[in-house]
């Protein structure tokens, strides 16, 4: 297209100069214009007869469509955090804290006349810990709370000569769920109270032992262990105690349910495979798709989610009959030992930094 346009322009230029040559007054000027016309028309004829010398192409390289390189998706980095747990000889268990790689271990409860202090539970914001203690009476377990630095120690509720234990903070940090045998028939039921110990309510109201409650991440449901069918199975109910129904129905012990951070799954321990050892299992929140994710070479108990659901911390007697803490990836791989003491190390609970 550019070739033919150039030829047309040369022809028009030649016609213009030819007209000036014919009608011009000066002979010398007419001769020059006639010569210019011949040259211009000659160039046009040359270009027409030789297409390879047409207007130069903008590029001698072939056009290549470049396929954009996809931006790599960011690799999820497990969020580090801290672990609370209880440790010590069985007659002197105390609260400890460490980073979730096993470093920076230190004891939180120490001193005279503090009794046994066990089963810690993080507040949702990670600033406080609720725990179980017998410091007022070795025959009566009570629930206390304190800052994670040991400050502001206080009893959650007035002393009662019964057992109250297994505390769990509500996701909004306003209530505490716990089990207690304060009822007249002395069976364990699940109760809730405000964080100042007020408004104590029984939320299960059954004639069997109900224990180990765990609030769902949205605060609308509670998973727990019930003995109403003769075995210890995992149940779920609404936060007000309504709509109680079983998630497991096997003839074995299913214990210690823990909701996943997104509320889609429940982690628990079970001896359902019959070799005598407890393993760690996970199921969907509706009780379907039960899968074992730990081995059964040893007892693996009290599991808790860590690192936004990408890891699980638990206690095991695989290397030490008095129990140590371990961490593994969500699928059971990459097992690492966190504690290595000749003491009882159990009931871990994790919180992100």
mmCIF file of C-alpha atoms in Angstrom:
data_model
loop_
_atom_site.group_PDB
_atom_site.id
_atom_site.type_symbol
_atom_site.label_atom_id
_atom_site.label_comp_id
_atom_site.label_asym_id
_atom_site.label_seq_id
_atom_site.Cartn_x
_atom_site.Cartn_y
_atom_site.Cartn_z
ATOM 1 C CA UNK A 1 0.000 0.000 0.000
ATOM 2 C CA UNK A 2 2.786 2.450 0.828
ATOM 3 C CA UNK A 3 4.518 1.534 -2.453
ATOM 4 C CA UNK A 4 1.581 2.604 -4.594
ATOM 5 C CA UNK A 5 1.054 5.775 -2.581
ATOM 6 C CA UNK A 6 4.692 6.777 -3.167
ATOM 7 C CA UNK A 7 4.360 6.158 -6.932
ATOM 8 C CA UNK A 8 1.207 8.324 -7.081
ATOM 9 C CA UNK A 9 2.923 11.166 -5.248
ATOM 10 C CA UNK A 10 5.895 11.074 -7.695
ATOM 11 C CA UNK A 11 3.545 11.146 -10.689
ATOM 12 C CA UNK A 12 1.661 14.147 -9.286
ATOM 13 C CA UNK A 13 4.938 15.927 -8.541
ATOM 14 C CA UNK A 14 6.065 15.264 -12.140
ATOM 15 C CA UNK A 15 2.807 16.596 -13.558
ATOM 16 C CA UNK A 16 3.191 19.775 -11.538
ATOM 17 C CA UNK A 17 6.737 20.395 -12.708
ATOM 18 C CA UNK A 18 5.753 19.536 -16.338
ATOM 19 C CA UNK A 19 3.005 22.168 -16.284
ATOM 20 C CA UNK A 20 5.475 24.780 -15.099
ATOM 21 C CA UNK A 21 7.910 23.736 -17.845
ATOM 22 C CA UNK A 22 5.253 24.136 -20.581
ATOM 23 C CA UNK A 23 3.820 27.448 -19.498
ATOM 24 C CA UNK A 24 6.878 29.067 -17.968
ATOM 25 C CA UNK A 25 8.371 32.276 -19.466
ATOM 26 C CA UNK A 26 12.077 31.652 -19.003
ATOM 27 C CA UNK A 27 13.591 29.052 -21.357
ATOM 28 C CA UNK A 28 16.313 27.968 -18.913
ATOM 29 C CA UNK A 29 13.778 27.422 -16.128
ATOM 30 C CA UNK A 30 11.479 25.438 -18.423
ATOM 31 C CA UNK A 31 14.371 23.121 -19.351
ATOM 32 C CA UNK A 32 15.244 22.533 -15.674
ATOM 33 C CA UNK A 33 11.635 21.738 -14.791
ATOM 34 C CA UNK A 34 11.348 19.365 -17.762
ATOM 35 C CA UNK A 35 14.500 17.563 -16.619
ATOM 36 C CA UNK A 36 13.125 17.334 -13.057
ATOM 37 C CA UNK A 37 9.891 15.848 -14.425
ATOM 38 C CA UNK A 38 11.811 13.170 -16.314
ATOM 39 C CA UNK A 39 13.785 12.277 -13.156
ATOM 40 C CA UNK A 40 10.674 12.072 -10.920
ATOM 41 C CA UNK A 41 8.705 9.965 -13.435
ATOM 42 C CA UNK A 42 11.751 7.779 -13.904
ATOM 43 C CA UNK A 43 11.894 7.139 -10.146
ATOM 44 C CA UNK A 44 8.183 6.281 -10.153
ATOM 45 C CA UNK A 45 8.684 3.829 -13.025
ATOM 46 C CA UNK A 46 11.669 2.240 -11.273
ATOM 47 C CA UNK A 47 9.705 1.700 -8.052
ATOM 48 C CA UNK A 48 6.773 0.272 -9.985
ATOM 49 C CA UNK A 49 9.006 -2.206 -11.857
ATOM 50 C CA UNK A 50 11.031 -3.151 -8.710
ATOM 51 C CA UNK A 51 8.659 -3.836 -5.762
ATOM 52 C CA UNK A 52 11.501 -4.892 -3.440
ATOM 53 C CA UNK A 53 12.703 -1.296 -3.168
ATOM 54 C CA UNK A 54 9.362 -0.004 -1.917
ATOM 55 C CA UNK A 55 9.080 1.954 1.303
ATOM 56 C CA UNK A 56 11.113 0.250 4.051
ATOM 57 C CA UNK A 57 9.266 -1.962 6.544
ATOM 58 C CA UNK A 58 9.149 -0.799 10.128
ATOM 59 C CA UNK A 59 10.653 -4.063 11.322
ATOM 60 C CA UNK A 60 12.474 -6.917 9.651
ATOM 61 C CA UNK A 61 11.589 -9.283 12.500
ATOM 62 C CA UNK A 62 8.445 -11.422 12.445
ATOM 63 C CA UNK A 63 5.709 -10.427 14.863
ATOM 64 C CA UNK A 64 5.521 -12.778 17.878
ATOM 65 C CA UNK A 65 2.598 -12.805 20.295
ATOM 66 C CA UNK A 66 4.058 -12.842 23.811
ATOM 67 C CA UNK A 67 2.246 -14.988 26.308
ATOM 68 C CA UNK A 68 2.192 -13.169 29.670
ATOM 69 C CA UNK A 69 3.866 -15.049 32.499
ATOM 70 C CA UNK A 70 1.434 -15.780 35.299
ATOM 71 C CA UNK A 71 2.303 -14.110 38.596
ATOM 72 C CA UNK A 72 3.224 -16.895 41.028
ATOM 73 C CA UNK A 73 0.754 -17.277 43.868
ATOM 74 C CA UNK A 74 2.323 -16.374 47.222
ATOM 75 C CA UNK A 75 3.430 -19.375 49.235
ATOM 76 C CA UNK A 76 1.519 -19.635 52.492
ATOM 77 C CA UNK A 77 3.906 -19.238 55.375
ATOM 78 C CA UNK A 78 2.701 -20.917 58.550
ATOM 79 C CA UNK A 79 2.089 -18.280 61.175
ATOM 80 C CA UNK A 80 4.345 -18.768 64.204
ATOM 81 C CA UNK A 81 2.837 -18.581 67.650
ATOM 82 C CA UNK A 82 3.134 -19.582 71.287
ATOM 83 C CA UNK A 83 2.030 -22.634 73.206
ATOM 84 C CA UNK A 84 0.685 -22.836 76.740
ATOM 85 C CA UNK A 85 0.671 -26.211 78.459
ATOM 86 C CA UNK A 86 1.084 -27.841 81.851
ATOM 87 C CA UNK A 87 4.230 -29.674 82.859
ATOM 88 C CA UNK A 88 6.019 -31.135 85.827
ATOM 89 C CA UNK A 89 5.921 -34.191 88.048
ATOM 90 C CA UNK A 90 2.390 -35.497 88.390
ATOM 91 C CA UNK A 91 2.088 -34.139 91.939
ATOM 92 C CA UNK A 92 3.268 -30.628 91.009
ATOM 93 C CA UNK A 93 1.983 -29.688 87.562
ATOM 94 C CA UNK A 94 2.421 -26.026 86.602
ATOM 95 C CA UNK A 95 1.721 -23.782 83.631
ATOM 96 C CA UNK A 96 4.439 -23.179 81.050
ATOM 97 C CA UNK A 97 4.756 -21.139 77.858
ATOM 98 C CA UNK A 98 7.081 -21.428 74.826
ATOM 99 C CA UNK A 99 7.397 -20.496 71.168
ATOM 100 C CA UNK A 100 5.834 -23.094 68.902
ATOM 101 C CA UNK A 101 9.242 -24.288 67.695
ATOM 102 C CA UNK A 102 10.018 -25.402 71.268
ATOM 103 C CA UNK A 103 12.272 -22.455 72.135
ATOM 104 C CA UNK A 104 12.020 -19.938 74.991
ATOM 105 C CA UNK A 105 10.381 -22.301 77.476
ATOM 106 C CA UNK A 106 9.535 -20.729 80.804
ATOM 107 C CA UNK A 107 7.321 -21.483 83.776
ATOM 108 C CA UNK A 108 4.343 -19.192 84.406
ATOM 109 C CA UNK A 109 3.100 -20.409 87.794
ATOM 110 C CA UNK A 110 5.575 -20.736 90.641
ATOM 111 C CA UNK A 111 5.893 -19.955 94.317
ATOM 112 C CA UNK A 112 4.617 -21.111 97.662
ATOM 113 C CA UNK A 113 1.122 -22.463 98.282
ATOM 114 C CA UNK A 114 0.007 -22.197 94.654
ATOM 115 C CA UNK A 115 -1.034 -25.831 94.381
ATOM 116 C CA UNK A 116 -1.405 -27.607 91.063
ATOM 117 C CA UNK A 117 -2.172 -25.470 87.987
ATOM 118 C CA UNK A 118 -3.285 -27.199 84.792
ATOM 119 C CA UNK A 119 -5.286 -27.073 81.544
ATOM 120 C CA UNK A 120 -4.563 -23.530 80.320
ATOM 121 C CA UNK A 121 -6.785 -21.772 77.772
ATOM 122 C CA UNK A 122 -5.855 -18.638 75.820
ATOM 123 C CA UNK A 123 -8.191 -15.664 75.712
ATOM 124 C CA UNK A 124 -9.072 -14.767 72.093
ATOM 125 C CA UNK A 125 -6.718 -11.781 72.060
ATOM 126 C CA UNK A 126 -3.851 -13.763 73.591
ATOM 127 C CA UNK A 127 -3.455 -11.440 76.575
ATOM 128 C CA UNK A 128 -4.916 -13.720 79.280
ATOM 129 C CA UNK A 129 -5.026 -17.335 80.273
ATOM 130 C CA UNK A 130 -7.746 -19.239 82.124
ATOM 131 C CA UNK A 131 -6.657 -22.361 83.986
ATOM 132 C CA UNK A 132 -7.585 -24.914 86.613
ATOM 133 C CA UNK A 133 -6.086 -24.858 90.110
ATOM 134 C CA UNK A 134 -6.498 -26.580 93.471
ATOM 135 C CA UNK A 135 -4.667 -23.833 95.406
ATOM 136 C CA UNK A 136 -7.608 -23.190 97.739
ATOM 137 C CA UNK A 137 -8.507 -26.816 98.375
ATOM 138 C CA UNK A 138 -6.782 -29.943 96.999
ATOM 139 C CA UNK A 139 -10.222 -31.554 96.838
ATOM 140 C CA UNK A 140 -11.823 -28.772 94.796
ATOM 141 C CA UNK A 141 -10.672 -27.689 91.337
ATOM 142 C CA UNK A 142 -11.400 -24.047 90.572
ATOM 143 C CA UNK A 143 -11.038 -21.865 87.474
ATOM 144 C CA UNK A 144 -8.724 -18.870 87.681
ATOM 145 C CA UNK A 145 -7.500 -16.333 85.145
ATOM 146 C CA UNK A 146 -4.459 -14.082 84.861
ATOM 147 C CA UNK A 147 -2.521 -12.047 82.345
ATOM 148 C CA UNK A 148 -0.192 -14.130 80.226
ATOM 149 C CA UNK A 149 2.647 -12.395 82.093
ATOM 150 C CA UNK A 150 1.241 -13.623 85.438
ATOM 151 C CA UNK A 151 -0.400 -10.334 86.381
ATOM 152 C CA UNK A 152 -3.983 -9.762 87.577
ATOM 153 C CA UNK A 153 -4.454 -13.226 89.073
ATOM 154 C CA UNK A 154 -8.045 -13.854 90.143
ATOM 155 C CA UNK A 155 -10.687 -16.517 90.668
ATOM 156 C CA UNK A 156 -13.328 -16.498 87.950
ATOM 157 C CA UNK A 157 -16.147 -17.367 90.351
ATOM 158 C CA UNK A 158 -16.643 -17.721 94.109
ATOM 159 C CA UNK A 159 -15.175 -20.827 95.708
ATOM 160 C CA UNK A 160 -17.355 -23.912 95.774
ATOM 161 C CA UNK A 161 -16.339 -27.308 97.162
ATOM 162 C CA UNK A 162 -16.831 -28.992 93.800
ATOM 163 C CA UNK A 163 -14.767 -29.492 90.659
ATOM 164 C CA UNK A 164 -14.852 -26.940 87.831
ATOM 165 C CA UNK A 165 -12.410 -27.409 84.990
ATOM 166 C CA UNK A 166 -11.740 -27.503 81.217
ATOM 167 C CA UNK A 167 -12.245 -23.740 80.621
ATOM 168 C CA UNK A 168 -12.767 -22.365 77.110
ATOM 169 C CA UNK A 169 -13.165 -18.665 76.208
ATOM 170 C CA UNK A 170 -15.974 -17.636 73.887
ATOM 171 C CA UNK A 171 -14.689 -16.161 70.603
ATOM 172 C CA UNK A 172 -15.788 -12.665 71.638
ATOM 173 C CA UNK A 173 -13.928 -12.987 74.946
ATOM 174 C CA UNK A 174 -17.057 -12.280 77.005
ATOM 175 C CA UNK A 175 -17.849 -15.732 78.427
ATOM 176 C CA UNK A 176 -16.146 -18.859 79.675
ATOM 177 C CA UNK A 177 -17.412 -22.371 79.028
ATOM 178 C CA UNK A 178 -16.474 -25.020 81.597
ATOM 179 C CA UNK A 179 -17.517 -28.346 83.070
ATOM 180 C CA UNK A 180 -18.533 -28.753 86.678
ATOM 181 C CA UNK A 181 -20.189 -31.243 89.020
ATOM 182 C CA UNK A 182 -21.898 -28.561 91.111
ATOM 183 C CA UNK A 183 -25.323 -30.069 90.368
ATOM 184 C CA UNK A 184 -27.108 -32.036 93.093
ATOM 185 C CA UNK A 185 -26.523 -35.379 91.391
ATOM 186 C CA UNK A 186 -22.763 -34.624 91.099
ATOM 187 C CA UNK A 187 -22.526 -35.424 87.386
ATOM 188 C CA UNK A 188 -20.533 -33.173 85.134
ATOM 189 C CA UNK A 189 -22.455 -30.669 83.046
ATOM 190 C CA UNK A 190 -21.356 -27.850 80.777
ATOM 191 C CA UNK A 191 -21.859 -24.337 82.110
ATOM 192 C CA UNK A 192 -21.152 -20.833 80.892
ATOM 193 C CA UNK A 193 -20.486 -17.647 82.860
ATOM 194 C CA UNK A 194 -19.353 -14.124 82.175
ATOM 195 C CA UNK A 195 -15.627 -13.507 82.502
ATOM 196 C CA UNK A 196 -16.270 -11.886 85.895
ATOM 197 C CA UNK A 197 -17.990 -15.082 87.106
ATOM 198 C CA UNK A 198 -21.534 -13.722 86.933
ATOM 199 C CA UNK A 199 -24.538 -15.236 85.146
ATOM 200 C CA UNK A 200 -23.594 -18.896 85.675
ATOM 201 C CA UNK A 201 -25.794 -21.146 83.501
ATOM 202 C CA UNK A 202 -26.118 -24.857 82.864
ATOM 203 C CA UNK A 203 -26.314 -25.293 79.082
ATOM 204 C CA UNK A 204 -26.585 -29.085 78.779
ATOM 205 C CA UNK A 205 -29.248 -30.110 81.348
ATOM 206 C CA UNK A 206 -28.850 -33.880 80.962
ATOM 207 C CA UNK A 207 -28.578 -36.871 83.301
ATOM 208 C CA UNK A 208 -25.199 -38.005 81.940
ATOM 209 C CA UNK A 209 -21.678 -36.642 82.114
ATOM 210 C CA UNK A 210 -20.996 -33.866 79.589
ATOM 211 C CA UNK A 211 -17.441 -32.576 79.280
ATOM 212 C CA UNK A 212 -14.643 -31.015 77.242
ATOM 213 C CA UNK A 213 -16.661 -28.270 75.573
ATOM 214 C CA UNK A 214 -15.180 -26.193 72.757
ATOM 215 C CA UNK A 215 -16.802 -23.089 71.266
ATOM 216 C CA UNK A 216 -17.046 -22.885 67.463
ATOM 217 C CA UNK A 217 -15.140 -19.975 65.890
ATOM 218 C CA UNK A 218 -18.358 -18.061 65.221
ATOM 219 C CA UNK A 219 -19.582 -18.612 68.796
ATOM 220 C CA UNK A 220 -22.850 -20.187 67.648
ATOM 221 C CA UNK A 221 -22.142 -23.845 68.510
ATOM 222 C CA UNK A 222 -20.350 -25.942 71.097
ATOM 223 C CA UNK A 223 -18.717 -29.323 70.469
ATOM 224 C CA UNK A 224 -18.408 -31.561 73.527
ATOM 225 C CA UNK A 225 -18.083 -35.107 74.837
ATOM 226 C CA UNK A 226 -21.186 -36.916 76.074
ATOM 227 C CA UNK A 227 -21.669 -40.238 77.860
ATOM 228 C CA UNK A 228 -25.449 -40.369 77.359
ATOM 229 C CA UNK A 229 -25.263 -43.418 75.079
ATOM 230 C CA UNK A 230 -22.946 -45.454 77.298
ATOM 231 C CA UNK A 231 -19.804 -44.573 75.336
ATOM 232 C CA UNK A 232 -17.967 -41.288 75.190
ATOM 233 C CA UNK A 233 -18.888 -39.709 71.867
ATOM 234 C CA UNK A 234 -18.646 -36.244 70.372
ATOM 235 C CA UNK A 235 -21.797 -34.161 70.249
ATOM 236 C CA UNK A 236 -22.585 -30.652 69.098
ATOM 237 C CA UNK A 237 -25.223 -28.174 70.253
ATOM 238 C CA UNK A 238 -26.178 -24.562 69.814
ATOM 239 C CA UNK A 239 -24.477 -22.164 72.217
ATOM 240 C CA UNK A 240 -27.659 -21.927 74.308
ATOM 241 C CA UNK A 241 -27.767 -25.735 74.724
ATOM 242 C CA UNK A 242 -30.463 -26.432 72.139
ATOM 243 C CA UNK A 243 -30.317 -28.946 69.274
ATOM 244 C CA UNK A 244 -27.933 -31.427 70.916
ATOM 245 C CA UNK A 245 -26.997 -34.239 68.544
ATOM 246 C CA UNK A 246 -24.220 -36.798 68.067
ATOM 247 C CA UNK A 247 -21.409 -36.461 65.546
ATOM 248 C CA UNK A 248 -19.825 -39.824 66.380
ATOM 249 C CA UNK A 249 -21.606 -43.017 67.384
ATOM 250 C CA UNK A 250 -18.840 -45.624 67.536
ATOM 251 C CA UNK A 251 -18.274 -48.017 70.448
ATOM 252 C CA UNK A 252 -15.035 -46.417 71.610
ATOM 253 C CA UNK A 253 -13.795 -43.253 73.299
ATOM 254 C CA UNK A 254 -13.946 -40.094 71.151
ATOM 255 C CA UNK A 255 -12.531 -37.228 73.194
ATOM 256 C CA UNK A 256 -11.242 -33.668 73.223
ATOM 257 C CA UNK A 257 -13.001 -32.077 70.208
ATOM 258 C CA UNK A 258 -11.455 -28.906 68.812
ATOM 259 C CA UNK A 259 -12.950 -26.795 66.021
ATOM 260 C CA UNK A 260 -10.687 -25.832 63.127
ATOM 261 C CA UNK A 261 -10.028 -22.079 62.787
ATOM 262 C CA UNK A 262 -12.486 -21.817 59.877
ATOM 263 C CA UNK A 263 -15.136 -23.947 61.613
ATOM 264 C CA UNK A 264 -15.284 -26.546 58.827
ATOM 265 C CA UNK A 265 -13.650 -29.428 60.730
ATOM 266 C CA UNK A 266 -13.326 -30.884 64.222
ATOM 267 C CA UNK A 267 -10.127 -32.394 65.555
ATOM 268 C CA UNK A 268 -10.326 -35.100 68.234
ATOM 269 C CA UNK A 269 -8.616 -38.108 69.791
ATOM 270 C CA UNK A 270 -9.978 -41.650 69.569
ATOM 271 C CA UNK A 271 -9.100 -45.265 70.269
ATOM 272 C CA UNK A 272 -11.629 -46.533 67.723
ATOM 273 C CA UNK A 273 -9.156 -48.705 65.801
ATOM 274 C CA UNK A 274 -8.814 -51.121 68.682
ATOM 275 C CA UNK A 275 -5.077 -51.501 69.303
ATOM 276 C CA UNK A 276 -5.322 -49.768 72.683
ATOM 277 C CA UNK A 277 -3.629 -46.520 71.626
ATOM 278 C CA UNK A 278 -5.278 -43.176 71.043
ATOM 279 C CA UNK A 279 -4.792 -41.571 67.668
ATOM 280 C CA UNK A 280 -5.597 -38.110 66.344
ATOM 281 C CA UNK A 281 -8.531 -37.832 63.948
ATOM 282 C CA UNK A 282 -10.327 -35.115 62.047
ATOM 283 C CA UNK A 283 -13.844 -34.982 60.638
ATOM 284 C CA UNK A 284 -16.099 -32.496 58.921
ATOM 285 C CA UNK A 285 -18.175 -30.314 61.226
ATOM 286 C CA UNK A 286 -21.230 -32.454 60.469
ATOM 287 C CA UNK A 287 -19.452 -35.659 61.556
ATOM 288 C CA UNK A 288 -18.724 -36.954 58.044
ATOM 289 C CA UNK A 289 -15.409 -37.957 56.459
ATOM 290 C CA UNK A 290 -13.592 -39.180 59.599
ATOM 291 C CA UNK A 291 -9.851 -39.564 58.956
ATOM 292 C CA UNK A 292 -6.955 -40.565 61.184
ATOM 293 C CA UNK A 293 -3.950 -38.264 60.734
ATOM 294 C CA UNK A 294 -1.517 -39.617 63.330
ATOM 295 C CA UNK A 295 0.086 -43.026 63.623
ATOM 296 C CA UNK A 296 -0.931 -45.542 66.282
ATOM 297 C CA UNK A 297 2.601 -46.470 67.316
ATOM 298 C CA UNK A 298 1.999 -44.577 70.560
ATOM 299 C CA UNK A 299 -0.714 -42.636 72.330
ATOM 300 C CA UNK A 300 -1.367 -39.246 70.743
ATOM 301 C CA UNK A 301 -3.751 -37.086 72.753
ATOM 302 C CA UNK A 302 -5.109 -33.591 73.529
ATOM 303 C CA UNK A 303 -4.607 -32.213 70.000
ATOM 304 C CA UNK A 304 -5.016 -28.534 69.223
ATOM 305 C CA UNK A 305 -4.897 -26.589 65.964
ATOM 306 C CA UNK A 306 -1.888 -24.347 65.311
ATOM 307 C CA UNK A 307 -0.629 -21.956 62.639
ATOM 308 C CA UNK A 308 -4.055 -21.116 61.215
ATOM 309 C CA UNK A 309 -4.971 -24.762 60.796
ATOM 310 C CA UNK A 310 -1.778 -25.750 58.987
ATOM 311 C CA UNK A 311 -0.333 -27.622 61.968
ATOM 312 C CA UNK A 312 -1.413 -29.627 65.012
ATOM 313 C CA UNK A 313 0.195 -29.662 68.459
ATOM 314 C CA UNK A 314 -0.418 -32.651 70.727
ATOM 315 C CA UNK A 315 0.970 -34.792 73.544
ATOM 316 C CA UNK A 316 2.454 -38.238 72.959
ATOM 317 C CA UNK A 317 4.215 -40.942 74.940
ATOM 318 C CA UNK A 318 6.182 -42.190 71.903
ATOM 319 C CA UNK A 319 9.602 -41.187 73.251
ATOM 320 C CA UNK A 320 8.877 -40.668 76.917
ATOM 321 C CA UNK A 321 6.269 -42.589 78.951
ATOM 322 C CA UNK A 322 5.564 -39.436 80.960
ATOM 323 C CA UNK A 323 4.488 -37.532 77.789
ATOM 324 C CA UNK A 324 6.052 -34.808 75.639
ATOM 325 C CA UNK A 325 4.650 -32.273 73.204
ATOM 326 C CA UNK A 326 4.964 -32.587 69.429
ATOM 327 C CA UNK A 327 3.923 -30.616 66.377
ATOM 328 C CA UNK A 328 3.085 -31.974 62.942
ATOM 329 C CA UNK A 329 1.672 -30.657 59.691
ATOM 330 C CA UNK A 330 -2.075 -30.828 59.079
ATOM 331 C CA UNK A 331 -1.749 -34.126 57.163
ATOM 332 C CA UNK A 332 0.341 -35.800 59.875
ATOM 333 C CA UNK A 333 3.691 -35.299 58.148
ATOM 334 C CA UNK A 334 6.802 -33.448 59.344
ATOM 335 C CA UNK A 335 6.598 -34.575 62.982
ATOM 336 C CA UNK A 336 8.802 -32.560 65.375
ATOM 337 C CA UNK A 337 9.362 -32.932 69.108
ATOM 338 C CA UNK A 338 8.913 -29.743 71.144
ATOM 339 C CA UNK A 339 9.666 -30.803 74.733
ATOM 340 C CA UNK A 340 12.208 -33.261 76.037
ATOM 341 C CA UNK A 341 11.884 -33.408 79.787
ATOM 342 C CA UNK A 342 11.378 -36.307 82.161
ATOM 343 C CA UNK A 343 8.113 -34.748 83.254
ATOM 344 C CA UNK A 344 4.468 -34.769 82.233
ATOM 345 C CA UNK A 345 3.899 -32.386 79.296
ATOM 346 C CA UNK A 346 0.257 -32.294 78.213
ATOM 347 C CA UNK A 347 -2.778 -30.168 77.312
ATOM 348 C CA UNK A 348 -1.147 -27.759 74.846
ATOM 349 C CA UNK A 349 -3.048 -24.770 73.494
ATOM 350 C CA UNK A 350 -1.756 -22.512 70.706
ATOM 351 C CA UNK A 351 -2.134 -18.821 69.960
ATOM 352 C CA UNK A 352 -0.680 -16.748 67.132
ATOM 353 C CA UNK A 353 1.539 -13.777 67.836
#
